[in-house]
Structures are given as C-alpha cells and as structure tokens.
C-alpha cells in the first residue's frame, strides 16, 4: 500500500531505503553502489547549487570543467596522496574490442587532473589568486555498504581548487568556504552542524590541515562529515611545481585550498528530518513548497472548488512560492494527502465546500501536522509565514535532538558507556595521533570503531590539569568523538 513497511526507530536502514524510493528521489540501478537521482532529488541539488554557485562567484571563483579521465602517471604522482586510495580507483582498460595501450583512471577527485595545468598557467604573482571550481561527478569504487546519497560509487559534488601567493589568503578562504557549508546545512537543509578541525589522522593526507562541518544522525548515533574545506599548504605546489615570481622577483610556491560538498547533503537531510510518513523537506530546498488539493463533496460546487485551487496556485506562484495543485480525478483526497506527505511537501492546502463558502483555505503543516484555517485575504503573507515557521521549526527540532545526544565525558569508562548509548561524545584529548589510533583499535567491532570527528572551533573551558580521556596525559583540547559514516 501507500505506507512505509519499516519505521524510522525500528529499522532505520530499511526505513531510509524505502523513504528515498517511495519519496521518488532514488531509483535503484542494476550496478551496485550506483543510484538514479530522480527529479525530486535533483531539484534539491539544484536549489543548493543556485545558492552556493552565486556565493562563490561573489568570491571571484570561476567555474571550469576538466576531463573525467586521469592518466596513470599523474595519478600516481605522489605515493602518499593516493596510498590507501588505490583500491577505489576505477580504470578504463578497453575501447570496443581492443585493449587500451595504457589504462586510464576515472577521477575520484581532481587534484592530479588540474594541478599540472595550474603549474603551466601560474607564472607570476599577477596570475594569482587562481580560483576555479567545477560541478561534476566523481567515481570511487567503494566496497563498504553502499547507501543512497551517503555512500555511492559515483556522486555529484562541487570541487573548488584555489591558489594564493600567501598562506594568510588561503587560511582566510578556507573559513569563508566553511561558513558557506554551514549555511547550506543550517539555513537550507535545516540541519545543525559543528565547524571544526580534523585531527592529523583524519585530515586529508595530502594537505596541511582540514576543516569540516560535522552533522550527526541521532537514530544511528553516527557522526557524518557534511562538507570539507582543506588548506593544502604548499604540498601540491611542491609536487606539481606550481611556482610564481613574487614582487621581489623571488621564486616561491603557491599556497592552495580545496573544498567540496556533495549529494551526500541530501541523504543527511532525509535521515535527519524524515519520519514514518516519509520525507520531510525544508521549504528552502523543496521543489514544491505547497500542494493544493481540492476536497469535492457530493453535489457541492466542484467546479468552483477546482477553480479556487487553480486560483490559489496562481496567487502563490506569482508571489514566488513553489506551488502546484493536484487535480487528478482518479485519486481521492486521502490518497493525495498520503502521497504528498510521503514526498515531504512542507505545506498542504485543502479547499472544500466550507472553505469556499468562508473564503478560506485549510493549511496543514508536514513537519508537525498542525491544521490551520487561513483566510484567503493576505493568503500569500500567511503562507510565507507558515513556510518560514516550518523551516525554523525543522532546524530547532533537529538541533534539540542533536544536542540531546551530546555527552561530555572525562574518563575511558564514561567514553565507552556513551559510545554504547549512541552518543556524540565531547572529550578532553591530548591530541596525540598514537592515542587516536589506540582509541580506534580499542573500539573496533562490527559497529565500526570510534574516531575523532572534529575539534570544534568553539572550545569549552578546559580547566588546568584536565586529563585526556584515553591516555591520561594532559589534555590540550576538547574533541568530538563517535562512530561515523
Ligand atoms: O576533499 C576534497 C575537496 C575537493 C578536492 N579533493 C579533496 C581531497 C579528496 C581526498 N580524497 C578522497 N578520496 C580519494 C579517492 C581516490 F581513489 C584517490 Cl586516488 C584520491 C582520493 C582523495 O584524495
Ligand atoms: Mg573515501
């Protein structure tokens, strides 16, 4: 039937797979780990892209497009860049019946594709800063459990790659981009995230430091990296000889950043806001913000009701609200309510004989089910107000649930207990890599090991003499830990 066969709390994994399919976001594909993004998902990607693309353009970033294919020599340019990643590189080995002389890799990320040309294009300081971005797909032949949006063998992302004359400029941009990622999550997807710095063990090995926005899924008690903004330092400049002559005529290497968010954002949104009726879409990213449904009654003025629906859509659309009417004759109002709830449309407007007579409409919120009769007078203002309240409420509820999962611990026993309770753990840490490796080793299991998620920029007070939860050594910072995706 129309409903879901799994509930979010009883079987999260099955619930998620069913919701993304029944909500018409995803169609499973006959190649494992690959998914079809249907319009209901693509429109959310486009809504975020419209915001982010405009924002990076304000920062003088230019869009470009580099080839999908990577020649092997350049991919293996730097051992420690791809060490560990090699198994997930997909290769083209044939064309038609004949083998390729040399197999060609499909980009898993584009540093090695782009940077030989950065080296060619950047000569003098007047060529800096160079700021390019591309909206594209990447392929990583992962083997751990594929999950629509969250972990797939091909996904869409944007990857920004910038080069500066000074470290200060790079450091500044890293945080400007990170703020845009925070806005994507908190202002568009209504998801609370934590800005922080990755540990030496978790950072991008090819870079100098990694910052990220971290989300959390209360149902599974797992953290998830929402987006990432790296300062690469001069590591890739050294590797690819990206030098420039500065004002004093000295030859020096550029300072680089790279940053990305992907279609994983959509999966996080489904996981955080979805419920047992299906998707719940934040109005800011919803393809459809209002669905208008006629509720005809016996011999009541059916045409009048349909006309009122059409007029309501016109009024709302003219005001920039994304609204449609579901006038299909062969489906009952009840069926339509369930269908559009499953698709997560934030606001439903019902128009029946009584509404017609009273020059009003009945509005029903998807986030909390609240039913409100609103007059057709000032209809636009009231609908806009309701959509804003829904957006804000989705964020507030998600933040309250996420905050309720945060557990501050001081000792190993408290840490293990909190881990078992699917908490997001904030613990004082000595910031030693060996200790982090030890935490991973000591928490290994079928649920996956605990790892550091980020060291939040907002650091709580760390009293003198506080001990690291894992090593007992003097703690130097508060760090979030947990299991993750
Ligand atoms: O996260 C970003 C922002 C956008 C540009 N890239 C960086 C780093 C990507 C790390 N990374 C991630 N995954 C990879 C997978 C691979 F197969 C190979 Cl060869 C390399 C990598 C790899 O370098
Ligand atoms: Mg990976």
PDB file of N, CA and C in Angstrom, residues 206-301:
ATOM      1  N   UNK A 206      47.020  14.570   1.938  1.00  0.00           N
ATOM      2  CA  UNK A 206      47.807  15.387   1.012  1.00  0.00           C
ATOM      3  C   UNK A 206      47.872  16.850   1.400  1.00  0.00           C
ATOM      4  N   UNK A 207      47.109  17.223   2.458  1.00  0.00           N
ATOM      5  CA  UNK A 207      47.004  18.642   2.785  1.00  0.00           C
ATOM      6  C   UNK A 207      47.774  19.046   4.027  1.00  0.00           C
ATOM      7  N   UNK A 208      47.597  20.328   4.404  1.00  0.00           N
ATOM      8  CA  UNK A 208      48.242  20.864   5.611  1.00  0.00           C
ATOM      9  C   UNK A 208      47.285  20.716   6.787  1.00  0.00           C
ATOM     10  N   UNK A 209      46.041  21.191   6.600  1.00  0.00           N
ATOM     11  CA  UNK A 209      45.019  20.929   7.621  1.00  0.00           C
ATOM     12  C   UNK A 209      43.656  20.862   6.944  1.00  0.00           C
ATOM     13  N   UNK A 210      42.726  20.197   7.644  1.00  0.00           N
ATOM     14  CA  UNK A 210      41.363  20.023   7.112  1.00  0.00           C
ATOM     15  C   UNK A 210      40.363  20.590   8.097  1.00  0.00           C
ATOM     16  N   UNK A 211      39.441  21.404   7.579  1.00  0.00           N
ATOM     17  CA  UNK A 211      38.309  21.839   8.408  1.00  0.00           C
ATOM     18  C   UNK A 211      37.052  21.188   7.825  1.00  0.00           C
ATOM     19  N   UNK A 212      36.034  21.059   8.640  1.00  0.00           N
ATOM     20  CA  UNK A 212      34.816  20.412   8.155  1.00  0.00           C
ATOM     21  C   UNK A 212      33.616  20.904   8.943  1.00  0.00           C
ATOM     22  N   UNK A 213      32.452  20.671   8.389  1.00  0.00           N
ATOM     23  CA  UNK A 213      31.207  20.822   9.148  1.00  0.00           C
ATOM     24  C   UNK A 213      30.707  19.401   9.394  1.00  0.00           C
ATOM     25  N   UNK A 214      30.462  19.102  10.647  1.00  0.00           N
ATOM     26  CA  UNK A 214      30.076  17.749  11.050  1.00  0.00           C
ATOM     27  C   UNK A 214      28.607  17.717  11.461  1.00  0.00           C
ATOM     28  N   UNK A 215      27.870  16.762  10.903  1.00  0.00           N
ATOM     29  CA  UNK A 215      26.473  16.547  11.301  1.00  0.00           C
ATOM     30  C   UNK A 215      26.407  15.272  12.140  1.00  0.00           C
ATOM     31  N   UNK A 216      25.236  14.988  12.654  1.00  0.00           N
ATOM     32  CA  UNK A 216      25.058  13.807  13.498  1.00  0.00           C
ATOM     33  C   UNK A 216      23.679  13.227  13.236  1.00  0.00           C
ATOM     34  N   UNK A 217      23.591  11.880  13.163  1.00  0.00           N
ATOM     35  CA  UNK A 217      22.322  11.202  12.917  1.00  0.00           C
ATOM     36  C   UNK A 217      21.890  10.545  14.229  1.00  0.00           C
ATOM     37  N   UNK A 218      20.966  11.145  14.975  1.00  0.00           N
ATOM     38  CA  UNK A 218      20.576  10.593  16.289  1.00  0.00           C
ATOM     39  C   UNK A 218      20.118   9.134  16.228  1.00  0.00           C
ATOM     40  N   UNK A 219      19.401   8.768  15.193  1.00  0.00           N
ATOM     41  CA  UNK A 219      18.856   7.401  15.134  1.00  0.00           C
ATOM     42  C   UNK A 219      19.929   6.318  15.135  1.00  0.00           C
ATOM     43  N   UNK A 220      21.067   6.623  14.494  1.00  0.00           N
ATOM     44  CA  UNK A 220      22.128   5.607  14.428  1.00  0.00           C
ATOM     45  C   UNK A 220      23.279   5.954  15.363  1.00  0.00           C
ATOM     46  N   UNK A 221      23.236   7.181  15.909  1.00  0.00           N
ATOM     47  CA  UNK A 221      24.328   7.597  16.794  1.00  0.00           C
ATOM     48  C   UNK A 221      25.637   7.731  16.055  1.00  0.00           C
ATOM     49  N   UNK A 222      25.522   8.062  14.758  1.00  0.00           N
ATOM     50  CA  UNK A 222      26.753   8.214  13.973  1.00  0.00           C
ATOM     51  C   UNK A 222      26.943   9.651  13.501  1.00  0.00           C
ATOM     52  N   UNK A 223      28.213  10.090  13.597  1.00  0.00           N
ATOM     53  CA  UNK A 223      28.547  11.393  13.037  1.00  0.00           C
ATOM     54  C   UNK A 223      28.694  11.244  11.538  1.00  0.00           C
ATOM     55  N   UNK A 224      28.599  12.336  10.826  1.00  0.00           N
ATOM     56  CA  UNK A 224      28.810  12.288   9.383  1.00  0.00           C
ATOM     57  C   UNK A 224      29.445  13.591   8.929  1.00  0.00           C
ATOM     58  N   UNK A 225      30.518  13.492   8.153  1.00  0.00           N
ATOM     59  CA  UNK A 225      31.185  14.691   7.628  1.00  0.00           C
ATOM     60  C   UNK A 225      30.279  15.321   6.581  1.00  0.00           C
ATOM     61  N   UNK A 226      29.874  16.555   6.816  1.00  0.00           N
ATOM     62  CA  UNK A 226      28.902  17.197   5.933  1.00  0.00           C
ATOM     63  C   UNK A 226      29.532  17.816   4.709  1.00  0.00           C
ATOM     64  N   UNK A 227      30.705  18.423   4.910  1.00  0.00           N
ATOM     65  CA  UNK A 227      31.440  19.068   3.819  1.00  0.00           C
ATOM     66  C   UNK A 227      32.826  19.371   4.355  1.00  0.00           C
ATOM     67  N   UNK A 228      33.770  19.660   3.469  1.00  0.00           N
ATOM     68  CA  UNK A 228      35.154  19.768   3.910  1.00  0.00           C
ATOM     69  C   UNK A 228      35.890  20.875   3.169  1.00  0.00           C
ATOM     70  N   UNK A 229      36.728  21.576   3.885  1.00  0.00           N
ATOM     71  CA  UNK A 229      37.486  22.683   3.304  1.00  0.00           C
ATOM     72  C   UNK A 229      38.935  22.554   3.781  1.00  0.00           C
ATOM     73  N   UNK A 230      39.811  22.180   2.851  1.00  0.00           N
ATOM     74  CA  UNK A 230      41.195  21.899   3.217  1.00  0.00           C
ATOM     75  C   UNK A 230      42.107  23.058   2.866  1.00  0.00           C
ATOM     76  N   UNK A 231      43.096  23.300   3.730  1.00  0.00           N
ATOM     77  CA  UNK A 231      44.248  24.088   3.303  1.00  0.00           C
ATOM     78  C   UNK A 231      45.324  23.075   2.909  1.00  0.00           C
ATOM     79  N   UNK A 232      45.789  23.146   1.676  1.00  0.00           N
ATOM     80  CA  UNK A 232      46.754  22.152   1.194  1.00  0.00           C
ATOM     81  C   UNK A 232      48.180  22.583   1.486  1.00  0.00           C
ATOM     82  N   UNK A 233      48.314  23.843   1.993  1.00  0.00           N
ATOM     83  CA  UNK A 233      49.674  24.333   2.218  1.00  0.00           C
ATOM     84  C   UNK A 233      50.375  24.449   0.879  1.00  0.00           C
ATOM     85  N   UNK A 234      51.659  24.064   0.865  1.00  0.00           N
ATOM     86  CA  UNK A 234      52.427  24.102  -0.394  1.00  0.00           C
ATOM     87  C   UNK A 234      52.756  22.687  -0.866  1.00  0.00           C
ATOM     88  N   UNK A 235      52.036  21.701  -0.278  1.00  0.00           N
ATOM     89  CA  UNK A 235      52.355  20.301  -0.583  1.00  0.00           C
ATOM     90  C   UNK A 235      52.190  19.980  -2.071  1.00  0.00           C
ATOM     91  N   UNK A 236      51.036  20.382  -2.626  1.00  0.00           N
ATOM     92  CA  UNK A 236      50.794  20.083  -4.034  1.00  0.00           C
ATOM     93  C   UNK A 236      51.595  21.010  -4.929  1.00  0.00           C
ATOM     94  N   UNK A 237      51.898  22.209  -4.448  1.00  0.00           N
ATOM     95  CA  UNK A 237      52.735  23.139  -5.231  1.00  0.00           C
ATOM     96  C   UNK A 237      54.115  22.525  -5.421  1.00  0.00           C
ATOM     97  N   UNK A 238      54.583  21.863  -4.367  1.00  0.00           N
ATOM     98  CA  UNK A 238      55.905  21.198  -4.445  1.00  0.00           C
ATOM     99  C   UNK A 238      55.810  20.031  -5.418  1.00  0.00           C
ATOM    100  N   UNK A 239      54.755  19.241  -5.266  1.00  0.00           N
ATOM    101  CA  UNK A 239      54.576  18.023  -6.059  1.00  0.00           C
ATOM    102  C   UNK A 239      54.437  18.361  -7.550  1.00  0.00           C
ATOM    103  N   UNK A 240      53.694  19.422  -7.828  1.00  0.00           N
ATOM    104  CA  UNK A 240      53.402  19.754  -9.235  1.00  0.00           C
ATOM    105  C   UNK A 240      54.147  20.993  -9.714  1.00  0.00           C
ATOM    106  N   UNK A 241      55.107  21.473  -8.886  1.00  0.00           N
ATOM    107  CA  UNK A 241      55.915  22.647  -9.269  1.00  0.00           C
ATOM    108  C   UNK A 241      55.039  23.833  -9.677  1.00  0.00           C
ATOM    109  N   UNK A 242      54.165  24.202  -8.778  1.00  0.00           N
ATOM    110  CA  UNK A 242      53.309  25.375  -9.031  1.00  0.00           C
ATOM    111  C   UNK A 242      53.952  26.566  -8.340  1.00  0.00           C
ATOM    112  N   UNK A 243      54.827  27.257  -9.114  1.00  0.00           N
ATOM    113  CA  UNK A 243      55.603  28.370  -8.543  1.00  0.00           C
ATOM    114  C   UNK A 243      55.209  29.680  -9.192  1.00  0.00           C
ATOM    115  N   UNK A 244      55.603  30.761  -8.533  1.00  0.00           N
ATOM    116  CA  UNK A 244      55.419  32.074  -9.142  1.00  0.00           C
ATOM    117  C   UNK A 244      56.534  32.996  -8.685  1.00  0.00           C
ATOM    118  N   UNK A 245      56.739  34.035  -9.476  1.00  0.00           N
ATOM    119  CA  UNK A 245      57.764  35.011  -9.116  1.00  0.00           C
ATOM    120  C   UNK A 245      57.066  36.120  -8.354  1.00  0.00           C
ATOM    121  N   UNK A 246      57.440  36.323  -7.080  1.00  0.00           N
ATOM    122  CA  UNK A 246      56.732  37.340  -6.292  1.00  0.00           C
ATOM    123  C   UNK A 246      57.271  38.731  -6.643  1.00  0.00           C
ATOM    124  N   UNK A 247      56.732  39.746  -5.981  1.00  0.00           N
ATOM    125  CA  UNK A 247      57.084  41.145  -6.336  1.00  0.00           C
ATOM    126  C   UNK A 247      58.588  41.361  -6.314  1.00  0.00           C
ATOM    127  N   UNK A 248      59.255  40.646  -5.380  1.00  0.00           N
ATOM    128  CA  UNK A 248      60.706  40.871  -5.265  1.00  0.00           C
ATOM    129  C   UNK A 248      61.459  40.038  -6.284  1.00  0.00           C
ATOM    130  N   UNK A 249      60.739  39.390  -7.214  1.00  0.00           N
ATOM    131  CA  UNK A 249      61.410  38.583  -8.224  1.00  0.00           C
ATOM    132  C   UNK A 249      61.881  37.250  -7.699  1.00  0.00           C
ATOM    133  N   UNK A 250      61.504  36.939  -6.438  1.00  0.00           N
ATOM    134  CA  UNK A 250      61.892  35.627  -5.888  1.00  0.00           C
ATOM    135  C   UNK A 250      60.886  34.577  -6.358  1.00  0.00           C
ATOM    136  N   UNK A 251      61.424  33.363  -6.552  1.00  0.00           N
ATOM    137  CA  UNK A 251      60.535  32.277  -6.977  1.00  0.00           C
ATOM    138  C   UNK A 251      59.961  31.615  -5.729  1.00  0.00           C
ATOM    139  N   UNK A 252      58.625  31.546  -5.607  1.00  0.00           N
ATOM    140  CA  UNK A 252      58.077  30.836  -4.440  1.00  0.00           C
ATOM    141  C   UNK A 252      56.867  30.006  -4.847  1.00  0.00           C
ATOM    142  N   UNK A 253      56.547  29.069  -3.987  1.00  0.00           N
ATOM    143  CA  UNK A 253      55.440  28.152  -4.276  1.00  0.00           C
ATOM    144  C   UNK A 253      54.120  28.754  -3.829  1.00  0.00           C
ATOM    145  N   UNK A 254      53.061  28.416  -4.522  1.00  0.00           N
ATOM    146  CA  UNK A 254      51.734  28.928  -4.149  1.00  0.00           C
ATOM    147  C   UNK A 254      51.217  28.196  -2.917  1.00  0.00           C
ATOM    148  N   UNK A 255      50.227  28.811  -2.266  1.00  0.00           N
ATOM    149  CA  UNK A 255      49.501  28.211  -1.145  1.00  0.00           C
ATOM    150  C   UNK A 255      48.112  27.852  -1.663  1.00  0.00           C
ATOM    151  N   UNK A 256      47.669  26.614  -1.466  1.00  0.00           N
ATOM    152  CA  UNK A 256      46.431  26.159  -2.081  1.00  0.00           C
ATOM    153  C   UNK A 256      45.386  25.671  -1.087  1.00  0.00           C
ATOM    154  N   UNK A 257      44.138  25.752  -1.542  1.00  0.00           N
ATOM    155  CA  UNK A 257      42.998  25.172  -0.814  1.00  0.00           C
ATOM    156  C   UNK A 257      42.227  24.256  -1.764  1.00  0.00           C
ATOM    157  N   UNK A 258      41.480  23.311  -1.201  1.00  0.00           N
ATOM    158  CA  UNK A 258      40.481  22.607  -1.997  1.00  0.00           C
ATOM    159  C   UNK A 258      39.300  22.312  -1.082  1.00  0.00           C
ATOM    160  N   UNK A 259      38.110  22.371  -1.650  1.00  0.00           N
ATOM    161  CA  UNK A 259      36.908  22.273  -0.817  1.00  0.00           C
ATOM    162  C   UNK A 259      35.756  21.653  -1.621  1.00  0.00           C
ATOM    163  N   UNK A 260      34.884  20.896  -0.908  1.00  0.00           N
ATOM    164  CA  UNK A 260      33.812  20.169  -1.592  1.00  0.00           C
ATOM    165  C   UNK A 260      32.620  19.927  -0.701  1.00  0.00           C
ATOM    166  N   UNK A 261      31.439  19.941  -1.326  1.00  0.00           N
ATOM    167  CA  UNK A 261      30.276  19.284  -0.728  1.00  0.00           C
ATOM    168  C   UNK A 261      29.630  18.483  -1.833  1.00  0.00           C
ATOM    169  N   UNK A 262      28.846  17.500  -1.472  1.00  0.00           N
ATOM    170  CA  UNK A 262      28.335  16.549  -2.469  1.00  0.00           C
ATOM    171  C   UNK A 262      26.849  16.258  -2.250  1.00  0.00           C
ATOM    172  N   UNK A 263      26.333  15.350  -3.055  1.00  0.00           N
ATOM    173  CA  UNK A 263      24.927  14.927  -2.946  1.00  0.00           C
ATOM    174  C   UNK A 263      24.696  14.169  -1.639  1.00  0.00           C
ATOM    175  N   UNK A 264      25.746  13.900  -0.884  1.00  0.00           N
ATOM    176  CA  UNK A 264      25.596  13.325   0.470  1.00  0.00           C
ATOM    177  C   UNK A 264      24.694  14.246   1.321  1.00  0.00           C
ATOM    178  N   UNK A 265      24.729  15.541   1.062  1.00  0.00           N
ATOM    179  CA  UNK A 265      23.897  16.504   1.812  1.00  0.00           C
ATOM    180  C   UNK A 265      22.427  16.098   1.799  1.00  0.00           C
ATOM    181  N   UNK A 266      21.971  15.583   0.663  1.00  0.00           N
ATOM    182  CA  UNK A 266      20.560  15.206   0.528  1.00  0.00           C
ATOM    183  C   UNK A 266      20.231  14.015   1.428  1.00  0.00           C
ATOM    184  N   UNK A 267      21.154  13.074   1.508  1.00  0.00           N
ATOM    185  CA  UNK A 267      20.952  11.908   2.368  1.00  0.00           C
ATOM    186  C   UNK A 267      20.873  12.300   3.826  1.00  0.00           C
ATOM    187  N   UNK A 268      21.723  13.225   4.239  1.00  0.00           N
ATOM    188  CA  UNK A 268      21.705  13.691   5.631  1.00  0.00           C
ATOM    189  C   UNK A 268      20.356  14.342   5.928  1.00  0.00           C
ATOM    190  N   UNK A 269      19.857  15.122   4.958  1.00  0.00           N
ATOM    191  CA  UNK A 269      18.569  15.809   5.143  1.00  0.00           C
ATOM    192  C   UNK A 269      17.429  14.795   5.316  1.00  0.00           C
ATOM    193  N   UNK A 270      17.465  13.718   4.497  1.00  0.00           N
ATOM    194  CA  UNK A 270      16.426  12.679   4.613  1.00  0.00           C
ATOM    195  C   UNK A 270      16.508  12.020   5.987  1.00  0.00           C
ATOM    196  N   UNK A 271      17.734  11.692   6.405  1.00  0.00           N
ATOM    197  CA  UNK A 271      17.924  10.984   7.677  1.00  0.00           C
ATOM    198  C   UNK A 271      17.493  11.814   8.880  1.00  0.00           C
ATOM    199  N   UNK A 272      17.803  13.107   8.821  1.00  0.00           N
ATOM    200  CA  UNK A 272      17.513  13.957   9.985  1.00  0.00           C
ATOM    201  C   UNK A 272      16.022  14.287  10.073  1.00  0.00           C
ATOM    202  N   UNK A 273      15.409  14.684   8.962  1.00  0.00           N
ATOM    203  CA  UNK A 273      14.033  15.187   9.018  1.00  0.00           C
ATOM    204  C   UNK A 273      12.959  14.149   8.703  1.00  0.00           C
ATOM    205  N   UNK A 274      13.288  13.102   7.988  1.00  0.00           N
ATOM    206  CA  UNK A 274      12.270  12.127   7.574  1.00  0.00           C
ATOM    207  C   UNK A 274      11.536  11.518   8.756  1.00  0.00           C
ATOM    208  N   UNK A 275      10.271  11.066   8.531  1.00  0.00           N
ATOM    209  CA  UNK A 275       9.542  10.418   9.629  1.00  0.00           C
ATOM    210  C   UNK A 275       8.797   9.200   9.083  1.00  0.00           C
ATOM    211  N   UNK A 276       7.859   8.661   9.851  1.00  0.00           N
ATOM    212  CA  UNK A 276       7.214   7.412   9.432  1.00  0.00           C
ATOM    213  C   UNK A 276       6.145   7.604   8.368  1.00  0.00           C
ATOM    214  N   UNK A 277       5.944   8.867   7.975  1.00  0.00           N
ATOM    215  CA  UNK A 277       5.059   9.092   6.838  1.00  0.00           C
ATOM    216  C   UNK A 277       5.879   9.340   5.566  1.00  0.00           C
ATOM    217  N   UNK A 278       7.211   9.451   5.735  1.00  0.00           N
ATOM    218  CA  UNK A 278       8.062   9.633   4.560  1.00  0.00           C
ATOM    219  C   UNK A 278       9.012  10.809   4.676  1.00  0.00           C
ATOM    220  N   UNK A 279       9.314  11.427   3.551  1.00  0.00           N
ATOM    221  CA  UNK A 279      10.236  12.569   3.520  1.00  0.00           C
ATOM    222  C   UNK A 279       9.599  13.766   4.224  1.00  0.00           C
ATOM    223  N   UNK A 280      10.453  14.626   4.774  1.00  0.00           N
ATOM    224  CA  UNK A 280      10.017  15.939   5.261  1.00  0.00           C
ATOM    225  C   UNK A 280      11.018  16.940   4.684  1.00  0.00           C
ATOM    226  N   UNK A 281      10.594  17.752   3.739  1.00  0.00           N
ATOM    227  CA  UNK A 281      11.529  18.641   3.045  1.00  0.00           C
ATOM    228  C   UNK A 281      11.506  20.043   3.660  1.00  0.00           C
ATOM    229  N   UNK A 282      12.684  20.605   3.953  1.00  0.00           N
ATOM    230  CA  UNK A 282      12.734  22.006   4.377  1.00  0.00           C
ATOM    231  C   UNK A 282      12.264  22.892   3.215  1.00  0.00           C
ATOM    232  N   UNK A 283      11.397  23.852   3.471  1.00  0.00           N
ATOM    233  CA  UNK A 283      10.874  24.700   2.395  1.00  0.00           C
ATOM    234  C   UNK A 283      11.943  25.340   1.517  1.00  0.00           C
ATOM    235  N   UNK A 284      13.097  25.701   2.118  1.00  0.00           N
ATOM    236  CA  UNK A 284      14.113  26.408   1.333  1.00  0.00           C
ATOM    237  C   UNK A 284      14.637  25.585   0.158  1.00  0.00           C
ATOM    238  N   UNK A 285      14.627  24.253   0.292  1.00  0.00           N
ATOM    239  CA  UNK A 285      15.181  23.413  -0.782  1.00  0.00           C
ATOM    240  C   UNK A 285      14.105  22.590  -1.489  1.00  0.00           C
ATOM    241  N   UNK A 286      12.866  22.618  -0.996  1.00  0.00           N
ATOM    242  CA  UNK A 286      11.807  21.777  -1.583  1.00  0.00           C
ATOM    243  C   UNK A 286      11.450  22.242  -2.990  1.00  0.00           C
ATOM    244  N   UNK A 287      11.357  21.277  -3.911  1.00  0.00           N
ATOM    245  CA  UNK A 287      10.962  21.618  -5.284  1.00  0.00           C
ATOM    246  C   UNK A 287       9.545  22.186  -5.271  1.00  0.00           C
ATOM    247  N   UNK A 288       8.741  21.604  -4.382  1.00  0.00           N
ATOM    248  CA  UNK A 288       7.344  22.039  -4.251  1.00  0.00           C
ATOM    249  C   UNK A 288       7.138  22.405  -2.782  1.00  0.00           C
ATOM    250  N   UNK A 289       6.739  23.645  -2.521  1.00  0.00           N
ATOM    251  CA  UNK A 289       6.585  24.084  -1.129  1.00  0.00           C
ATOM    252  C   UNK A 289       5.139  23.933  -0.656  1.00  0.00           C
ATOM    253  N   UNK A 290       4.207  24.052  -1.609  1.00  0.00           N
ATOM    254  CA  UNK A 290       2.777  23.973  -1.275  1.00  0.00           C
ATOM    255  C   UNK A 290       2.061  23.103  -2.302  1.00  0.00           C
ATOM    256  N   UNK A 291       1.317  22.113  -1.827  1.00  0.00           N
ATOM    257  CA  UNK A 291       0.461  21.353  -2.731  1.00  0.00           C
ATOM    258  C   UNK A 291      -0.983  21.678  -2.369  1.00  0.00           C
ATOM    259  N   UNK A 292      -1.766  22.081  -3.380  1.00  0.00           N
ATOM    260  CA  UNK A 292      -3.167  22.476  -3.171  1.00  0.00           C
ATOM    261  C   UNK A 292      -4.064  21.324  -3.624  1.00  0.00           C
ATOM    262  N   UNK A 293      -4.937  20.858  -2.732  1.00  0.00           N
ATOM    263  CA  UNK A 293      -5.754  19.676  -3.026  1.00  0.00           C
ATOM    264  C   UNK A 293      -7.238  20.003  -2.886  1.00  0.00           C
ATOM    265  N   UNK A 294      -8.028  19.778  -3.959  1.00  0.00           N
ATOM    266  CA  UNK A 294      -9.478  20.002  -3.889  1.00  0.00           C
ATOM    267  C   UNK A 294     -10.152  18.903  -3.070  1.00  0.00           C
ATOM    268  N   UNK A 295     -11.120  19.255  -2.269  1.00  0.00           N
ATOM    269  CA  UNK A 295     -11.888  18.272  -1.499  1.00  0.00           C
ATOM    270  C   UNK A 295     -13.351  18.422  -1.894  1.00  0.00           C
ATOM    271  N   UNK A 296     -13.720  17.856  -3.082  1.00  0.00           N
ATOM    272  CA  UNK A 296     -15.101  17.986  -3.539  1.00  0.00           C
ATOM    273  C   UNK A 296     -16.039  17.196  -2.632  1.00  0.00           C
ATOM    274  N   UNK A 297     -17.258  17.588  -2.570  1.00  0.00           N
ATOM    275  CA  UNK A 297     -18.212  16.910  -1.683  1.00  0.00           C
ATOM    276  C   UNK A 297     -19.543  16.758  -2.419  1.00  0.00           C
ATOM    277  N   UNK A 298     -19.920  15.491  -2.663  1.00  0.00           N
ATOM    278  CA  UNK A 298     -21.194  15.169  -3.332  1.00  0.00           C
ATOM    279  C   UNK A 298     -21.484  16.202  -4.444  1.00  0.00           C
ATOM    280  N   UNK A 299     -22.650  16.876  -4.335  1.00  0.00           N
ATOM    281  CA  UNK A 299     -23.042  17.761  -5.449  1.00  0.00           C
ATOM    282  C   UNK A 299     -22.586  19.197  -5.186  1.00  0.00           C
ATOM    283  N   UNK A 300     -21.742  19.376  -4.182  1.00  0.00           N
ATOM    284  CA  UNK A 300     -21.275  20.750  -3.912  1.00  0.00           C
ATOM    285  C   UNK A 300     -20.564  21.278  -5.156  1.00  0.00           C
ATOM    286  N   UNK A 301     -20.356  22.533  -5.221  1.00  0.00           N
ATOM    287  CA  UNK A 301     -19.818  23.216  -6.385  1.00  0.00           C
ATOM    288  C   UNK A 301     -18.395  22.769  -6.725  1.00  0.00           C
TER     289      UNK A 301
END
